[in-house]
Short mmCIF file of C-alpha atoms in Angstrom, two decimals:
data_model
loop_
_atom_site.label_atom_id
_atom_site.label_comp_id
_atom_site.label_asym_id
_atom_site.label_seq_id
_atom_site.Cartn_x
_atom_site.Cartn_y
_atom_site.Cartn_z
CA MET A 7 16.59 19.85 4.30
CA LYS A 8 13.44 21.62 3.16
CA ASP A 9 10.12 22.33 4.86
CA PHE A 10 6.73 21.94 3.16
CA ASN A 11 3.00 21.80 4.03
CA THR A 12 1.46 21.62 0.59
CA GLY A 13 2.01 19.51 -2.55
CA PHE A 14 0.38 16.24 -1.60
CA THR A 15 -2.93 14.56 -2.24
CA ASN A 16 -5.91 14.66 0.10
CA LYS A 17 -5.65 10.93 0.72
CA SER A 18 -1.93 11.04 1.63
CA TYR A 19 -0.45 10.57 5.13
CA PHE A 20 0.75 14.18 4.86
CA HIS A 21 -2.72 15.56 4.40
CA ILE A 22 -4.32 13.47 7.09
CA ILE A 23 -1.62 14.37 9.63
CA LYS A 24 -1.71 18.05 8.79
CA SER A 25 -5.46 18.08 9.20
CA ILE A 26 -5.28 16.47 12.60
CA VAL A 27 -2.35 18.68 13.85
CA GLU A 28 -3.99 21.92 12.78
CA GLY A 29 -7.37 20.69 14.12
CA VAL A 30 -5.83 19.99 17.59
CA TYR A 31 -4.22 23.44 17.62
CA GLU A 32 -7.20 25.37 16.20
CA ARG A 33 -9.61 23.82 18.70
CA ASN A 34 -8.39 26.29 21.31
CA PHE A 35 -5.95 28.75 19.64
CA ASP A 36 -5.74 31.18 16.68
CA ILE A 37 -4.61 29.08 13.71
CA ARG A 38 -3.23 32.26 12.10
CA LYS A 39 -0.52 32.24 14.74
CA PHE A 40 0.54 28.67 13.94
CA ASP A 41 3.18 27.63 11.38
CA PHE A 42 3.13 23.81 10.83
CA ASN A 43 5.46 22.09 8.42
CA PHE A 44 6.89 18.67 7.50
CA ARG A 45 10.62 18.57 7.22
CA ASP A 46 12.51 16.46 4.67
CA ASP A 47 14.70 14.70 7.22
CA SER A 48 15.09 10.95 7.58
CA SER A 49 15.77 11.06 11.36
CA ILE A 50 12.94 10.29 13.90
CA ASN A 51 12.14 13.64 15.47
CA ALA A 52 9.75 16.58 15.79
CA CYS A 53 10.29 20.13 16.92
CA ALA A 54 8.40 22.90 18.68
CA ASP A 55 9.51 26.52 18.48
CA TYR A 56 8.36 30.11 19.04
CA ASP A 57 8.98 33.14 16.89
CA LYS A 58 9.08 35.99 19.42
CA GLN A 59 9.26 38.74 16.82
CA GLY A 60 6.27 37.59 14.86
CA ASN A 61 4.57 36.07 17.98
CA TYR A 62 3.63 32.78 16.41
CA ASP A 63 4.09 29.09 17.21
CA ILE A 64 6.08 26.67 15.12
CA LEU A 65 5.81 22.85 14.87
CA LYS A 66 7.76 20.62 12.50
CA ILE A 67 7.60 16.84 12.02
CA ASN A 68 10.32 14.99 10.18
CA THR A 69 9.29 12.80 7.22
CA GLY A 70 11.49 10.09 8.93
CA THR A 71 9.21 10.04 11.93
CA ILE A 72 6.12 9.27 9.78
CA ILE A 73 7.97 6.71 7.63
CA GLU A 74 9.39 4.71 10.57
CA ILE A 75 6.14 4.68 12.51
CA VAL A 76 3.97 3.65 9.60
CA ALA A 77 6.45 1.02 8.42
CA LEU A 78 6.67 -0.28 11.98
CA MET A 79 2.91 -0.63 12.35
CA LYS A 80 2.55 -2.27 8.94
CA THR A 81 5.23 -4.71 9.97
CA ALA A 82 3.45 -5.45 13.27
CA PHE A 83 0.14 -6.36 11.58
CA ALA A 84 1.93 -8.37 8.85
CA GLN A 85 3.17 -10.77 11.63
CA ARG A 86 1.19 -13.91 12.62
CA ASN A 87 2.17 -13.81 16.27
CA ILE A 88 1.83 -10.09 17.05
CA LEU A 89 -1.59 -8.67 18.16
CA SER A 90 -2.92 -12.00 16.89
CA ASN A 91 -6.36 -11.51 18.55
CA PHE A 92 -7.07 -8.71 16.08
CA GLY A 93 -8.41 -9.68 12.69
CA ASN A 94 -7.18 -12.92 11.07
CA ALA A 95 -3.51 -13.05 11.89
CA ASN A 96 -3.13 -16.72 10.79
CA GLU A 97 -3.08 -15.61 7.13
CA GLU A 98 -0.13 -13.25 7.60
CA LYS A 99 3.29 -13.96 6.13
CA ASN A 100 5.57 -12.22 8.61
CA ALA A 101 6.45 -9.41 6.16
CA ILE A 102 8.90 -6.55 6.99
CA TYR A 103 8.00 -3.07 5.62
CA THR A 104 10.31 -0.25 4.75
CA GLY A 105 9.43 3.21 3.57
CA GLU A 106 10.90 6.18 1.81
CA TYR A 107 10.03 9.84 1.14
CA VAL A 108 10.11 10.95 -2.51
CA TYR A 109 9.48 14.23 -4.32
CA THR A 110 8.45 13.65 -7.91
CA ASN A 111 6.23 15.43 -10.39
CA ASN A 112 5.91 18.35 -7.92
CA LYS A 113 4.35 16.01 -5.37
CA HIS A 114 5.51 14.83 -1.90
CA GLU A 115 4.93 11.13 -1.37
CA LEU A 116 5.64 8.31 1.11
CA ILE A 117 6.20 4.92 -0.53
CA PHE A 118 6.16 1.70 1.51
CA SER A 119 7.43 -1.58 0.11
CA THR A 120 7.64 -5.20 1.27
CA GLN A 121 8.06 -8.66 -0.20
CA ASN A 122 4.67 -9.78 1.19
CA THR A 123 1.91 -7.27 2.06
CA ILE A 124 -0.54 -7.56 4.96
CA VAL A 125 -3.11 -10.17 3.90
CA ASP A 126 -6.09 -9.46 6.15
CA PRO A 127 -7.98 -6.20 5.20
CA CYS A 128 -8.95 -5.63 8.78
CA ARG A 129 -5.29 -5.80 10.00
CA GLU A 130 -4.35 -3.51 7.14
CA GLN A 131 -6.86 -0.97 8.36
CA LEU A 132 -5.71 -1.42 11.98
CA SER A 133 -2.09 -0.80 10.99
CA PHE A 134 -3.15 2.65 9.66
CA TYR A 135 -5.24 3.43 12.71
CA VAL A 136 -2.54 2.45 15.23
CA ALA A 137 0.14 4.38 13.28
CA LEU A 138 -2.07 7.53 13.59
CA ILE A 139 -2.35 7.03 17.36
CA ALA A 140 1.47 6.89 17.61
CA ILE A 141 2.00 9.88 15.34
CA ARG A 142 -0.67 11.79 17.18
CA PHE A 143 1.21 11.18 20.44
CA VAL A 144 4.37 12.67 18.87
CA PHE A 145 2.78 15.84 17.63
CA THR A 146 0.58 16.48 20.70
CA HIS A 147 3.83 16.22 22.71
CA GLU A 148 5.07 19.14 20.62
CA VAL A 149 1.78 20.97 20.94
CA GLY A 150 2.10 20.44 24.67
CA HIS A 151 5.48 22.23 24.60
CA ILE A 152 3.81 25.11 22.84
CA VAL A 153 0.57 25.65 24.67
CA ASN A 154 2.02 24.85 28.09
CA GLY A 155 4.39 27.75 27.52
CA HIS A 156 7.63 25.70 27.36
CA THR A 157 8.99 27.36 24.14
CA ARG A 158 8.35 30.88 25.46
CA LEU A 159 9.78 30.16 28.87
CA MET A 160 12.92 28.63 27.37
CA ASN A 161 13.30 31.61 25.11
CA ASP A 162 13.36 33.95 28.08
CA LEU A 163 15.41 31.72 30.40
CA TYR A 164 17.98 30.41 27.93
CA MET A 165 17.50 32.38 24.71
CA ASN A 166 16.59 29.20 22.85
CA SER A 167 12.98 28.28 22.28
CA LYS A 168 13.57 25.33 19.96
CA ILE A 169 12.70 22.03 21.64
CA TYR A 170 13.18 18.67 19.88
CA MET A 171 11.32 15.50 20.95
CA ARG A 172 14.65 13.69 21.06
CA MET A 173 18.27 14.86 20.70
CA GLU A 174 21.48 12.68 20.83
CA LYS A 175 23.52 15.09 22.90
CA SER A 176 23.92 16.45 26.43
CA ASN A 177 24.81 19.78 28.02
CA ASN A 178 27.24 20.62 30.86
CA ILE A 179 24.81 23.10 32.50
CA VAL A 180 23.12 20.75 34.97
CA GLN A 181 20.17 23.07 35.76
CA TYR A 182 19.42 23.50 32.05
CA CYS A 183 19.41 19.73 31.60
CA LEU A 184 17.11 19.27 34.59
CA ASP A 185 14.74 21.97 33.28
CA ARG A 186 14.67 20.25 29.88
CA ARG A 187 13.99 16.81 31.47
CA THR A 188 11.20 18.33 33.49
CA LEU A 189 9.56 20.08 30.51
CA GLU A 190 9.85 16.81 28.50
CA MET A 191 8.01 15.04 31.30
CA ASP A 192 5.26 17.66 31.17
CA ALA A 193 4.96 17.49 27.37
CA ASP A 194 4.74 13.68 27.62
CA ALA A 195 1.98 14.07 30.21
CA ALA A 196 0.18 16.53 27.92
CA ALA A 197 0.40 14.05 24.99
CA ALA A 198 -0.68 11.15 27.15
CA THR A 199 -3.65 13.09 28.50
CA SER A 200 -4.72 14.23 25.01
CA SER A 201 -4.22 10.75 23.59
CA ILE A 202 -6.25 8.87 26.21
CA ASP A 203 -8.99 11.48 25.97
CA ASN A 204 -9.16 10.80 22.22
CA ILE A 205 -9.40 7.05 22.86
CA LEU A 206 -12.04 7.19 25.66
CA ILE A 207 -14.31 9.59 23.80
CA LEU A 208 -13.89 7.64 20.58
CA TYR A 209 -15.14 4.52 22.34
CA GLU A 210 -18.05 6.52 23.81
CA GLN A 211 -19.16 8.04 20.50
CA ASP A 212 -18.13 5.69 17.66
CA LYS A 213 -18.48 2.05 18.69
CA ASP A 214 -19.84 1.21 15.20
CA GLY A 215 -16.70 2.53 13.52
CA LEU A 216 -14.51 0.57 15.93
CA GLU A 217 -16.48 -2.65 15.37
CA ASP A 218 -15.85 -2.26 11.64
CA MET A 219 -12.18 -2.82 12.65
CA GLN A 220 -13.24 -5.74 14.83
CA ILE A 221 -12.57 -3.75 18.08
CA TYR A 222 -15.38 -4.92 20.29
CA SER A 223 -14.34 -3.76 23.78
CA ILE A 224 -12.67 -0.81 25.52
CA GLU A 225 -10.02 -3.30 26.71
CA SER A 226 -9.08 -4.16 23.12
CA LEU A 227 -8.91 -0.47 22.22
CA LEU A 228 -6.68 0.27 25.22
CA GLU A 229 -4.41 -2.66 24.30
CA LEU A 230 -3.88 -1.09 20.85
CA TRP A 231 -3.39 2.32 22.47
CA GLY A 232 -0.83 0.86 24.92
CA PHE A 233 0.91 -0.87 22.12
CA SER A 234 1.25 2.36 20.09
CA ILE A 235 2.62 4.37 23.01
CA ALA A 236 5.14 1.69 23.93
CA CYS A 237 6.24 1.54 20.27
CA VAL A 238 6.94 5.29 20.24
CA PHE A 239 9.44 5.02 23.12
CA LEU A 240 10.84 1.71 21.91
CA LEU A 241 11.54 3.27 18.56
CA PHE A 242 13.36 6.18 20.21
CA GLU A 243 15.34 3.69 22.24
CA LEU A 244 16.17 1.58 19.11
CA ASN A 245 17.61 4.69 17.42
CA CYS A 246 19.49 6.02 20.40
CA ARG A 247 19.93 4.28 23.73
CA THR A 248 19.23 6.37 26.79
CA ASN A 249 20.45 6.23 30.40
CA TYR A 250 20.14 7.99 33.78
CA ASP A 251 22.50 10.94 33.33
CA LEU A 252 22.38 14.35 35.02
CA LYS A 253 23.63 15.96 31.83
CA SER A 254 20.87 14.45 29.60
CA TYR A 255 17.99 16.44 28.18
CA TYR A 256 15.66 13.43 28.70
CA LEU A 257 14.67 10.81 31.16
CA PRO A 258 15.42 7.33 29.77
CA ASN A 259 12.72 6.17 27.43
CA SER A 260 11.51 3.48 29.80
CA ALA A 261 10.96 6.20 32.43
CA ARG A 262 9.25 8.47 29.93
CA TYR A 263 6.97 5.59 29.03
CA ILE A 264 5.85 4.74 32.54
CA LEU A 265 5.28 8.40 33.54
CA ALA A 266 3.14 8.90 30.34
CA ILE A 267 1.13 5.76 31.15
CA ASP A 268 0.62 7.03 34.65
CA ALA A 269 -0.58 10.45 33.47
CA ALA A 270 -3.10 8.83 31.13
CA ARG A 271 -4.32 6.60 33.97
CA GLN A 272 -5.00 9.65 36.20
CA THR A 273 -7.03 11.23 33.34
CA LEU A 274 -8.96 7.98 32.77
CA LEU A 275 -9.86 7.71 36.49
CA SER A 276 -10.91 11.40 36.65
CA TYR A 277 -13.18 10.82 33.63
CA LYS A 278 -14.74 7.87 35.47
CA ARG A 279 -15.18 9.86 38.71
CA ASN A 280 -16.86 12.69 36.87
CA LYS A 281 -18.95 10.43 34.64
CA VAL A 282 -17.53 11.76 31.40
CA ILE A 283 -17.73 8.18 30.09
CA SER A 284 -20.75 5.98 30.54
CA TYR A 285 -19.13 2.49 30.18
CA THR A 286 -17.44 0.44 32.86
CA MET A 287 -13.67 1.05 33.27
CA ASP A 288 -11.32 0.90 36.22
CA ALA A 289 -7.59 1.04 36.91
CA GLY A 290 -7.23 -2.74 36.93
CA MET A 291 -8.71 -3.05 33.46
CA TYR A 292 -6.58 -0.21 32.18
CA ASP A 293 -3.33 -1.67 33.67
CA LYS A 294 -4.04 -5.16 32.26
CA ALA A 295 -4.87 -3.87 28.79
CA VAL A 296 -1.95 -1.50 28.54
CA THR A 297 0.45 -4.16 29.82
CA LYS A 298 -0.79 -6.52 27.09
CA GLY A 299 0.02 -3.73 24.60
CA LEU A 300 3.53 -3.36 25.99
CA ILE A 301 4.19 -7.08 25.75
CA GLU A 302 3.14 -7.05 22.10
CA ALA A 303 5.32 -4.04 21.38
CA GLU A 304 8.37 -5.63 22.94
CA LYS A 305 7.67 -8.79 20.93
CA LEU A 306 7.63 -6.65 17.76
CA PHE A 307 10.98 -4.95 18.60
CA ARG A 308 12.62 -8.34 19.03
CA LEU A 309 12.55 -8.38 15.26
CA TYR A 310 15.01 -5.50 15.31
CA SER A 311 17.01 -6.01 18.56
CA ASP A 312 17.54 -8.78 21.04
CA ASP A 313 18.01 -6.60 24.12
CA LEU A 314 15.29 -3.91 23.85
CA SER A 315 12.76 -3.94 26.75
CA LEU A 316 11.17 -1.07 28.53
CA SER A 317 9.86 -3.39 31.28
CA LYS A 318 13.29 -4.97 31.94
CA ASP A 319 15.01 -1.60 32.00
CA LEU A 320 12.50 -0.30 34.60
CA LEU A 321 13.05 -3.38 36.80
CA SER A 322 16.86 -3.22 36.61
CA ASN A 323 16.96 0.55 37.21
CA ARG A 324 14.08 0.85 39.67
CA LYS A 325 16.01 2.94 42.27
CA LYS A 326 17.38 5.30 39.63
CA PHE A 327 13.91 5.65 38.13
CA GLU A 328 12.47 6.58 41.52
CA LEU A 329 15.29 9.10 42.15
CA PHE A 330 15.15 10.75 38.76
CA SER A 331 11.33 10.90 38.64
CA LYS A 332 11.30 12.44 42.12
CA GLU A 333 13.91 14.95 40.95
CA VAL A 334 11.90 16.12 37.92
CA ASN A 335 8.65 16.22 39.87
CA GLU A 336 10.30 18.40 42.57
CA ASN A 337 11.76 20.68 39.90
CA TRP A 338 8.29 20.96 38.33
CA ASN A 339 6.50 21.74 41.59
CA LYS A 340 9.13 24.07 43.13
CA ASN A 341 10.43 25.94 40.08
CA LEU A 342 8.97 25.51 36.58
CA ARG A 343 5.24 25.16 37.23
CA GLU A 344 4.94 28.58 38.80
CA ARG A 345 7.14 30.22 36.19
CA LEU A 346 5.06 28.66 33.38
CA ASN A 347 1.86 30.25 34.59
CA LYS A 348 2.98 33.45 32.81
CA TYR A 349 3.32 31.75 29.46
CA SER A 350 0.82 28.82 29.61
CA ARG A 351 -2.39 28.95 27.57
CA THR A 352 -3.90 25.80 29.10
CA VAL A 353 -4.21 23.99 32.42
CA LEU A 354 -0.79 23.01 33.73
CA PHE A 355 -0.66 19.30 34.68
CA SER A 356 -1.41 18.26 38.26
CA GLU A 357 -3.88 15.81 39.70
CA GLU A 358 -5.92 18.62 41.27
CA GLU A 359 -5.97 20.93 38.23
CA THR A 360 -6.66 18.07 35.83
CA GLU A 361 -9.58 16.98 37.99
CA GLN A 362 -10.98 20.58 38.07
CA ALA A 363 -10.51 20.96 34.29
CA ILE A 364 -12.48 17.77 33.73
CA ILE A 365 -15.23 18.88 36.13
CA ASP A 366 -15.41 22.24 34.25
CA MET A 367 -15.44 20.36 30.92
CA LYS A 368 -18.30 18.14 32.05
CA LYS A 369 -20.27 21.21 33.18
CA LYS A 370 -19.65 22.98 29.86
CA GLU A 371 -20.77 19.89 27.92
CA GLU A 372 -23.87 19.56 30.03
CA LYS A 373 -24.69 23.24 29.59
CA LYS A 374 -24.24 22.84 25.78
CA LEU A 375 -26.46 19.77 25.83
CA ARG A 376 -29.19 21.74 27.73
CA ARG A 377 -29.02 24.56 25.13
CA VAL A 378 -29.37 22.05 22.32
CA MET A 379 -32.34 20.42 24.05
CA GLN A 380 -34.00 23.77 24.64
CA GLU A 381 -33.62 24.60 20.91
CA ILE A 382 -35.18 21.23 20.00
CA LEU A 383 -38.12 21.84 22.34
CA LYS A 384 -38.68 25.31 20.91
CA LYS A 385 -39.03 23.85 17.36
CA LEU A 386 -41.45 21.17 18.68
CA ARG A 387 -43.80 23.72 20.28
#
């Protein structure tokens, strides 16, 4: 396996993803202390790490992650009966895409192939956009591990700062496993919060761009968002089935999904209360749109497995879900949250602190707007 972060064209998936990853990190932190790489690995995974000696943050995304997500989204929009209210789905030929990573002529490339390509240009564009939403969730999960102090805390507590988004193994040290499950919940919350912020602000600021993709309402945009988030966890589940196990590093994917959706909902409602967004939105609209996205995602995964369903798993394991989610929340509130204050470089997730952070953000934006207006008025005098 080799790592790389150069040697691809400006229009490639690699360049676009690298630009977004480094942009998200650089927005608040010193990019000189950040080492981002792609890893030539066909498995679906990403990794956050911390180099204590050099004092810099590390993030790696496997080529397999990008391939599987992009191929999946292309397949979704090549189907006549999936997300059929977007673009002209009637023309599609139910194509299945596959992808591969190649290194040729000193260049890293991703190649996608299929017997029949996506027919409708709008759906082709949407497949790319929705793939980026899903990939963004994966790497902001890893950025969450980094900026929330997880890698540094784990290095001091357990002498191992490397945290993968998914691993197919367990550990006999129950407290270590509980700590890992709790930190994964926090990283999912960080990714969900960042992801929904991106969506809500995008709809506020770029309606024209969205209408070019025939996205005419916030409900439609949230359906696509909900579809992409569900696809991330369904893809994890497809590759490795999870269960409620005290020796697991992760909550089951269905539990991770619902907790991430809840974290995003809290952020959305806080944005609404503090008038960060000017359009009409409420919890009922959010739930309905995201549920539609989930239904479409589960429909897509029936192409790959007959028994894969986040919603059915949550219903059949409701009591276990309540028990395990309570356990990680208690571990977060009683143990890890206080310890992380020493290492965190951002607001740690809680309803109260998230609300205050959004209030502060709104004040900062209003102050910035006042400064801009004052400069304009000066020039007009």
